[in-house]
Short mmCIF file of C-alpha atoms in Angstrom, two decimals:
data_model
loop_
_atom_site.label_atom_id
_atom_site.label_comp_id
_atom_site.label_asym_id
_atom_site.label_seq_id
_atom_site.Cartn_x
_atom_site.Cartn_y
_atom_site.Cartn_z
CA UNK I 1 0.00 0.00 0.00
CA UNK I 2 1.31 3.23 -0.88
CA UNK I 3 0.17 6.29 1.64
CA UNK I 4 0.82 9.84 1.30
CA UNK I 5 0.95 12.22 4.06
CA UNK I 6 0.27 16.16 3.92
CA UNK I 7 1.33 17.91 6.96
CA UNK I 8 1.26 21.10 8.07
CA UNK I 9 3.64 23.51 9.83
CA UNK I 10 4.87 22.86 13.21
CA UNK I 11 3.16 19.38 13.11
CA UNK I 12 5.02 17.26 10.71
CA UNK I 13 6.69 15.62 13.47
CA UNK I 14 3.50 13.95 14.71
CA UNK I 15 2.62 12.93 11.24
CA UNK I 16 6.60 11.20 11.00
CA UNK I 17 5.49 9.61 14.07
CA UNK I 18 2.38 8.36 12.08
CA UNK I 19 4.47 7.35 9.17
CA UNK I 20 7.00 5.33 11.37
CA UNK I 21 4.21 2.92 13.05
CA UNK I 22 2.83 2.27 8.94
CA UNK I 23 5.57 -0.52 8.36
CA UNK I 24 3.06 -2.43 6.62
CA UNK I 25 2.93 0.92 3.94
CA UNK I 26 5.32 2.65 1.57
CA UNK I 27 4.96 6.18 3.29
CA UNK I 28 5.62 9.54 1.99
CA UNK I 29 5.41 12.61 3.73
CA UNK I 30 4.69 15.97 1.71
CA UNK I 31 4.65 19.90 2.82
CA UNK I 32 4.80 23.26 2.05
CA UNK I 33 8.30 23.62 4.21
CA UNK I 34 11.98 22.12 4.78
CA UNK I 35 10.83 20.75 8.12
CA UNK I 36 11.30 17.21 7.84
CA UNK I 37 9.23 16.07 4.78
CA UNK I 38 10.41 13.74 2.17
CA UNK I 39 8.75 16.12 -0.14
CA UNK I 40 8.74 20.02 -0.26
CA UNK I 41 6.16 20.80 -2.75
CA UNK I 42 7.14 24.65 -3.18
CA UNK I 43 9.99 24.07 -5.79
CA UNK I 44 7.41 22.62 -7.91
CA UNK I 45 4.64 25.23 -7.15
CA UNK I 46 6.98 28.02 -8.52
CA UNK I 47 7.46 26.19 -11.70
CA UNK I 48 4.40 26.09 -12.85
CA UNK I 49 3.09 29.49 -11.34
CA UNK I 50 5.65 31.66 -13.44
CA UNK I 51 4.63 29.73 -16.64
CA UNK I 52 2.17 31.92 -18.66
CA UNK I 53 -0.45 29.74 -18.87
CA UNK I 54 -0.88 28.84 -15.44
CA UNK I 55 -4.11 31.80 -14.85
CA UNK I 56 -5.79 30.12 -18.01
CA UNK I 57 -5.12 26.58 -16.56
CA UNK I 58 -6.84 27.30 -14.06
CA UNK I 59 -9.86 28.63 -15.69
CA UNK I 60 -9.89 26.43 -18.74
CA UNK I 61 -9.05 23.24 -16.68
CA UNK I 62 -10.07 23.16 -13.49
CA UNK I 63 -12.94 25.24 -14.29
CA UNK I 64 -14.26 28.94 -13.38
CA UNK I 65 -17.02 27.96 -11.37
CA UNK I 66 -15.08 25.56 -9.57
CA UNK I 67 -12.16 28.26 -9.26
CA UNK I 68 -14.83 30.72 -7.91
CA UNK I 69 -15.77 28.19 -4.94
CA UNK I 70 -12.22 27.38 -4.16
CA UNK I 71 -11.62 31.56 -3.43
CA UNK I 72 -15.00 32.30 -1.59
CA UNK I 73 -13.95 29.29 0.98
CA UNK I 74 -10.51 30.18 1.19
CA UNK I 75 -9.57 33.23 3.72
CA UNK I 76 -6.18 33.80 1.98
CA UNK I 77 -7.51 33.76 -1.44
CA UNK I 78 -11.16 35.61 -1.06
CA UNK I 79 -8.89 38.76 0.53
CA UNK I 80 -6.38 38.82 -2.73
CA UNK I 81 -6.63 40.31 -6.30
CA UNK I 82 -8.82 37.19 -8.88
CA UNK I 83 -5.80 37.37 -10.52
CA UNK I 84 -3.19 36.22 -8.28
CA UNK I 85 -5.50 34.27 -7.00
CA UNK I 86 -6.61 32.16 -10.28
CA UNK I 87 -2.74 31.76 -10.74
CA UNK I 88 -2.39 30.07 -7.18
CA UNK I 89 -5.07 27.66 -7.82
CA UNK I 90 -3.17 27.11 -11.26
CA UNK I 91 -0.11 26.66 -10.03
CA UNK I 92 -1.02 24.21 -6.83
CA UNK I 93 -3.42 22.14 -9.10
CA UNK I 94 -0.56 21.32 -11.72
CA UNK I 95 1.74 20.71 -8.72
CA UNK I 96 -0.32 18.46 -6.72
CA UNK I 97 -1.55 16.38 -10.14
CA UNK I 98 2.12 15.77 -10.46
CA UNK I 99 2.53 14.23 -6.90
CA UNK I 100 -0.24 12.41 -7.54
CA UNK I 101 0.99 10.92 -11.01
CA UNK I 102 4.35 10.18 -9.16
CA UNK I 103 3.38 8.49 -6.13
CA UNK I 104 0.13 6.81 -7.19
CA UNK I 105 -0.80 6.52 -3.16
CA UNK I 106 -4.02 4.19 -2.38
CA UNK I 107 -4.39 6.76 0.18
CA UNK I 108 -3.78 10.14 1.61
CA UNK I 109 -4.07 11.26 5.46
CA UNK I 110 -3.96 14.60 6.57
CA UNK I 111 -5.91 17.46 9.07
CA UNK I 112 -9.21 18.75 7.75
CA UNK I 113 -9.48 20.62 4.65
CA UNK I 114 -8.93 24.17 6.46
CA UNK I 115 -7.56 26.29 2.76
CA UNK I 116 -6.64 26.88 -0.83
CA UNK I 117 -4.09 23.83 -1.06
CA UNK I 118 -5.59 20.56 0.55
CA UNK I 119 -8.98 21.93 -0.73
CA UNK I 120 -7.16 21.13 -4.42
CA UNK I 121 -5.92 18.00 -3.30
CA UNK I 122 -9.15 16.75 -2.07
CA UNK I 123 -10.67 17.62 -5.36
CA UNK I 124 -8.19 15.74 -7.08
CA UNK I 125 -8.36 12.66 -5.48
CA UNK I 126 -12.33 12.75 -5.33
CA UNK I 127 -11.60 12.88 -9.32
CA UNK I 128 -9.51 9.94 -9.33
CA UNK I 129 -11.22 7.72 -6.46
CA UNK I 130 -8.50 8.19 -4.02
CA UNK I 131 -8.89 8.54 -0.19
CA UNK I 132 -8.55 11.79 1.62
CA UNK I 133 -8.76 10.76 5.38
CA UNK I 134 -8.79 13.90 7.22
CA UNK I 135 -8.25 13.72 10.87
CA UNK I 136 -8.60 15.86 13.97
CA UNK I 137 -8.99 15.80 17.58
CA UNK I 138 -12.39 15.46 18.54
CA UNK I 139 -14.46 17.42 21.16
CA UNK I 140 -14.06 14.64 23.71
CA UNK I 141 -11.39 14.54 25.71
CA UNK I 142 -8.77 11.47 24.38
CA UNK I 143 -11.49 11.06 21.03
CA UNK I 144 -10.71 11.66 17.19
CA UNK I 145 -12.65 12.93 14.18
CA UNK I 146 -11.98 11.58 10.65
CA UNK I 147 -13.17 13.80 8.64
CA UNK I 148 -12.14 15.84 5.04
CA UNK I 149 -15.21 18.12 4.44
CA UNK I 150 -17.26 17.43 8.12
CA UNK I 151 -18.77 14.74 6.26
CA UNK I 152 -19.63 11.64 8.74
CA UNK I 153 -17.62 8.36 8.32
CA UNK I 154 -18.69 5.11 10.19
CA UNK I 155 -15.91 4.30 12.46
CA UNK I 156 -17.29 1.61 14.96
CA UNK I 157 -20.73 1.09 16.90
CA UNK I 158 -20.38 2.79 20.14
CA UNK I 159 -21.81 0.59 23.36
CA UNK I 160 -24.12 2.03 26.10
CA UNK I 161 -20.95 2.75 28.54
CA UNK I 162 -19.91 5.09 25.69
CA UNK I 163 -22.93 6.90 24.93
CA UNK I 164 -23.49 7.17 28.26
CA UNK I 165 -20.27 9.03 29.20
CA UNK I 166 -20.22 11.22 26.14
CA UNK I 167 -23.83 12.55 26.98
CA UNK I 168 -23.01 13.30 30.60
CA UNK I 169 -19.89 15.06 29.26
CA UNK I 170 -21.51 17.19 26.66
CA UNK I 171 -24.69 17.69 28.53
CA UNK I 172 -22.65 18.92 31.33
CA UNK I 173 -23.61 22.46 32.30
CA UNK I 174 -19.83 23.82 31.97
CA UNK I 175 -19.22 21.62 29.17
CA UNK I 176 -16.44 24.13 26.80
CA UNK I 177 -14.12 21.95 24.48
CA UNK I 178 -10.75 23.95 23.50
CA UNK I 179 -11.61 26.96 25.39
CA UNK I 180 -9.50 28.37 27.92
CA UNK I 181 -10.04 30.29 31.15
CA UNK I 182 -9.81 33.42 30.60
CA UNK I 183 -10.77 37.27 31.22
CA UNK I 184 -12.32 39.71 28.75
CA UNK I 185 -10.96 42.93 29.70
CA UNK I 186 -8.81 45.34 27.79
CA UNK I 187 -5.49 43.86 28.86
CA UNK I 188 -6.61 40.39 27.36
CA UNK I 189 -7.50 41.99 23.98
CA UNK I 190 -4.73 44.40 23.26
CA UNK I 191 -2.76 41.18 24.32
CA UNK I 192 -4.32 38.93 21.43
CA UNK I 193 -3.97 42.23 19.45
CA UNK I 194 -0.30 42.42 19.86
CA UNK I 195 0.26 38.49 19.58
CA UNK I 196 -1.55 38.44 16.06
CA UNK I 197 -0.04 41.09 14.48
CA UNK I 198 3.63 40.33 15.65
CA UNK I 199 3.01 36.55 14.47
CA UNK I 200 2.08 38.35 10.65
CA UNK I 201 5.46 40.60 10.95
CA UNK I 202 7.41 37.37 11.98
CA UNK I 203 5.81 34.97 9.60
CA UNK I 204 6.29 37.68 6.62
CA UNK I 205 9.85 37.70 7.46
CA UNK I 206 10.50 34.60 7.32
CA UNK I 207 9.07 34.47 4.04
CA UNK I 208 11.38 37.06 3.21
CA UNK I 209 14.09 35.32 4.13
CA UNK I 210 13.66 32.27 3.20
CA UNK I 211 12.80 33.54 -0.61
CA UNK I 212 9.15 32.27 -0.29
CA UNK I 213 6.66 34.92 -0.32
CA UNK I 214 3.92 32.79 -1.75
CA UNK I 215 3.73 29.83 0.60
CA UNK I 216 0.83 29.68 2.36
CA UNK I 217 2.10 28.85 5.51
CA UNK I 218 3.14 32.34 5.34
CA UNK I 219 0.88 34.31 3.94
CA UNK I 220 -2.46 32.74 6.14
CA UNK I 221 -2.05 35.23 8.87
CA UNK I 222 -3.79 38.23 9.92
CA UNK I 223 -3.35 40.93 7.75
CA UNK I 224 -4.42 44.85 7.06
CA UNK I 225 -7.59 44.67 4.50
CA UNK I 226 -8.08 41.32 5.35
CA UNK I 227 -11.83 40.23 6.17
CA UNK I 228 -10.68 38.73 9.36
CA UNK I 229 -7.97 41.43 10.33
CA UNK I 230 -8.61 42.78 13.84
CA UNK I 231 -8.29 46.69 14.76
CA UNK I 232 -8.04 48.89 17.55
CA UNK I 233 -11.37 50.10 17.22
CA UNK I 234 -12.64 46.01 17.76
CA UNK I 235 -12.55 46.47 21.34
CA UNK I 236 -15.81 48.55 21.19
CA UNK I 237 -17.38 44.90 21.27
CA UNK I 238 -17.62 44.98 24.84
CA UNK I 239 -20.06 48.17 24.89
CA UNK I 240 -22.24 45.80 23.27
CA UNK I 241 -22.47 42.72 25.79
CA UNK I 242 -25.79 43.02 27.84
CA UNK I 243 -25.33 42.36 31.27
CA UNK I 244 -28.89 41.99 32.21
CA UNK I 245 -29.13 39.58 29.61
CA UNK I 246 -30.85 36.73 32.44
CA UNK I 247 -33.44 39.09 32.74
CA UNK I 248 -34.71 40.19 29.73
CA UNK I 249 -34.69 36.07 28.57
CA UNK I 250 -37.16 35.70 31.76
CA UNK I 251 -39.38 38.37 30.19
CA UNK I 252 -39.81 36.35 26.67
CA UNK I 253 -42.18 33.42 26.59
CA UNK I 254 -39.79 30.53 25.52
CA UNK I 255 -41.54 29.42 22.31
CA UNK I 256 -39.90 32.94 21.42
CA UNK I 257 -36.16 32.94 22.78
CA UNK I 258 -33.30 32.20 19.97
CA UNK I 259 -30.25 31.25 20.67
CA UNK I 260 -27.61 31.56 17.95
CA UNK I 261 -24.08 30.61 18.88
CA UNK I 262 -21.63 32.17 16.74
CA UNK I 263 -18.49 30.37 16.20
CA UNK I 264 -14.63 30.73 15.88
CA UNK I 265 -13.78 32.32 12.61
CA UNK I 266 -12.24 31.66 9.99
CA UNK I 267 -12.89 28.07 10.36
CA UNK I 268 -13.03 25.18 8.05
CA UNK I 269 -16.15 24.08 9.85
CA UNK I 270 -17.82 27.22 8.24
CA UNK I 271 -15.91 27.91 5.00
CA UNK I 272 -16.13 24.14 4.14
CA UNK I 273 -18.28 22.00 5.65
CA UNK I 274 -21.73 23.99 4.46
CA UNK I 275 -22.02 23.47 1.69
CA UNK I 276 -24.36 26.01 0.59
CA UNK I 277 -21.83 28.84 -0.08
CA UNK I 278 -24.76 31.71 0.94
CA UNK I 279 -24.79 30.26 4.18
CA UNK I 280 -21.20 29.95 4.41
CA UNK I 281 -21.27 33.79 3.70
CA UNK I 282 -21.99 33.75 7.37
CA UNK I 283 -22.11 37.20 7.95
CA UNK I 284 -25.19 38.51 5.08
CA UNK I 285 -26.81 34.50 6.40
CA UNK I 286 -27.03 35.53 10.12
CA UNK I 287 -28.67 39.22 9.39
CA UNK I 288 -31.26 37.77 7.27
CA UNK I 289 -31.73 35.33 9.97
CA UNK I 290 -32.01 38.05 12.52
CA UNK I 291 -34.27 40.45 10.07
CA UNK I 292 -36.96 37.54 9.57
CA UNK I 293 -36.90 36.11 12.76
CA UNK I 294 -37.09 39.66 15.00
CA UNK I 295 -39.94 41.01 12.39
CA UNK I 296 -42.04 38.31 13.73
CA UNK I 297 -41.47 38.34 16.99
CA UNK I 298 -38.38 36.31 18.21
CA UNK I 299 -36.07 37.67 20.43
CA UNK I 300 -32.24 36.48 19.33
CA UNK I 301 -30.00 35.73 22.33
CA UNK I 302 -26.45 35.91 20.60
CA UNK I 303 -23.75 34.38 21.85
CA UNK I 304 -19.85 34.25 20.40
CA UNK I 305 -17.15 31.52 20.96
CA UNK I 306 -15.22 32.75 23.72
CA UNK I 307 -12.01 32.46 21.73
CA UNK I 308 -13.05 35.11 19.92
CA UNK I 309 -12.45 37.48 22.27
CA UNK I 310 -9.54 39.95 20.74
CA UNK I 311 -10.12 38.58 17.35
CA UNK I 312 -13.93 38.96 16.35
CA UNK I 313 -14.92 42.34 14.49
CA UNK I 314 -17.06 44.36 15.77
CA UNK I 315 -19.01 44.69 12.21
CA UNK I 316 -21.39 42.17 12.86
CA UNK I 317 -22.41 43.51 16.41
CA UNK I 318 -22.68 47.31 14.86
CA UNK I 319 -24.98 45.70 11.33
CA UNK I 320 -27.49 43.36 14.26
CA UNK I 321 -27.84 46.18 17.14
CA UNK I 322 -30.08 47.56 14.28
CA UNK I 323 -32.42 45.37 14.76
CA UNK I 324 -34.87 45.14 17.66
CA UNK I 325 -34.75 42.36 19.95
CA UNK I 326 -31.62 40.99 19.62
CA UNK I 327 -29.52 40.86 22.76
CA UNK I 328 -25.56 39.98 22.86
CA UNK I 329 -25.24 37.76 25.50
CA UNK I 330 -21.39 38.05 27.75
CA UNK I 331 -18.64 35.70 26.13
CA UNK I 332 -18.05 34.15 29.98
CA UNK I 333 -22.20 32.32 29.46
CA UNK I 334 -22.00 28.72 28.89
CA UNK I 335 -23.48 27.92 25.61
CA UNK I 336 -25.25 24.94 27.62
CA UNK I 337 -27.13 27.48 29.38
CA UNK I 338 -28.71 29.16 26.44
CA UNK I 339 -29.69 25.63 24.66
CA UNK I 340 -31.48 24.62 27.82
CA UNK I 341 -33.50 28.10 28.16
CA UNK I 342 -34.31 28.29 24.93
CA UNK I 343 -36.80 27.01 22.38
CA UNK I 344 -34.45 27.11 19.40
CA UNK I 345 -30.68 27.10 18.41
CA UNK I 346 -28.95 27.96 15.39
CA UNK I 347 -25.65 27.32 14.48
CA UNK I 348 -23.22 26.28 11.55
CA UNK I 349 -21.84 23.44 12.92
CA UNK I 350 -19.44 22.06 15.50
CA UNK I 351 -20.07 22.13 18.92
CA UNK I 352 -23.17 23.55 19.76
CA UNK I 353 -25.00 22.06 17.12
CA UNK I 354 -23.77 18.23 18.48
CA UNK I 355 -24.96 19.91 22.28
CA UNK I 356 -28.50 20.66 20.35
CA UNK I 357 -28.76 17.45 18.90
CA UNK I 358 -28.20 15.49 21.95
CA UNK I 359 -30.62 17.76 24.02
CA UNK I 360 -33.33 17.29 21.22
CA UNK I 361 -32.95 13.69 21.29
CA UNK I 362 -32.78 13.58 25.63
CA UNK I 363 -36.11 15.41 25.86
#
């Protein structure tokens, strides 16, 4: 069996790991960096994305309507010129076809489909009826997703022990997967501020000086225009956060209360595992949500993944405050709380949506 391997900055030496216990497999491990892999794929990449044809490859070949899905999910590529962008899709497709011609792998393991370049790879494998197991740590503690697109894959038939355990743990009250204790003041916030924009200045310099600018490993960071790019100004979120939140949800009947749990951003379980690419727009999805729902009389409790705090902004508090009867509930509320006191929950996916389910099915 022949296996390929994509990895990822600062984790190729788990993956190595990986490879080493395959003995039964011929295993190669491929990147976007000198960090260990057997194969850097970047020599290749700038081969074919300084030939002339590569923006027409990509248009011709791969297709513009599939080109125009690959940029709206991407966060590097929807916040750079069509151009550039059409000739990075060109360029990666072309490269990654070649690995694939090479290596003829049975299959390919990586993370989850998260940007531009394993998005490509997926594609191409779907095309030529390869695997693409993607894997990540699940939202159980010791527990594993395989997953490419958030699509579900039968692993094994839990037992009653297990389904037992994992609904006390999710149905838990102060149930929070990946979050960390933390405060939401200004210190914490011009802290994330600081750490984000002084990873950007060290990852573009390294891109500098390593003669790289286009890897993607450097240029997915936060940057000045981006859609995602926090300012100064972002810390006005906190004038929005309603205190007395508690007791204006006591004052609406609960056929009426909404929760909607917003959720860390940009994600891949947003930009790629809806598949509608409206709703993925999440932004112009949640304020129709809130226009039709608060026009006829639901009252949206909105909630944001505590993560967020330092790195969400403050657009989409400023474009809902304009409607009436939505309140924005503290980041420190468990979203546990909100799915037990109210009648409905929306969400993209991920956590709060399993939390949902569960509840739904319990009651």
């Amino acid at each position: 069996m022949k296996v390929i391997i994509f990895t990822r900055r600062n984790i190729t030496p788990r993956w190595r790991y990986i490879a080493n216990q395959l003995s039964c497999a011929e295993v190669k491990v491929v990147g976007l960096l000198d960090d260990g892999c057997d194969i850097n794929l970047m020599p290749s990449f700038y081969e074919f994305y300084h030939r002339q044809d590569t923006e027409s490859y990509a248009l011709t070949v791969v297709g513009e309507d599939k080109c125009q899905e690959i940029i709206r999910r991407c966060r590097l590529l929807r916040n750079l010129k069509k151009s550039i962008a059409l000739k990075l899709i060109g360029a990666f497709w072309l490269t990654l076809e070649r690995l694939i011609d090479q290596s003829q792998p049975d299959v390919l393991l990586s993370t989850l489909v998260d940007f531009y370049v394993p998005d490509i790879l997926q594609r191409i494998l779907e095309q030529r009826k390869i695997r693409f197991i993607g894997m990540c740590a699940g939202i159980l503690k010791n527990q594993m997703n395989f997953s490419a697109l958030g699509e579900y894959n039968f692993i094994r038939e839990p037992d009653r022990t297990y389904m037992d355990w994992a609904e006390k743990e999710i149905l838990k009250p102060t149930f929070s997967p990946w979050v960390v204790s933390r405060k939401y003041n200004w210190n914490e916030f011009a802290r994330s501020k600081l750490f984000w924009d002084a990873r950007s200045i060290l990852l573009r310099m390294q891109s500098f000086w390593n003669k790289d600018p286009l890897n993607p490993e450097y240029m997915i960071t936060h940057q000045p225009g981006d859609d995602y790019y926090i300012r100064w100004s972002d810390w006005k979120i906190v004038n929005y956060l309603d205190t007395k939140w508690e007791e204006k949800l006591r004052s609406v009947v609960f056929d009426k209360r909404v929760f909607i749990g917003l959720q860390y951003n940009p994600e891949c379980s947003t930009d790629y595992w809806v598949r509608d690419l409206k709703l993925a727009d999440w932004i112009s999805s949640i304020t129709e949500i809130t226009k039709v729902l608060t026009a006829t009389g639901f009252t949206i409790f909105l909630k944001d993944h505590p993560s967020m705090f330092g790195l969400r902004r403050k657009d989409i508090y400023e474009i809902l405050s304009q409607f009436k009867d939505v309140i924005f509930v503290p980041y420190e509320v468990k979203s546990q709380e909100l799915i037990d006191k109210c009648k409905t929950t929306f969400t993209w996916t991920g956590t709060i949506g399993i939390q949902s389910a569960w509840l739904v099915d319990v009651r």
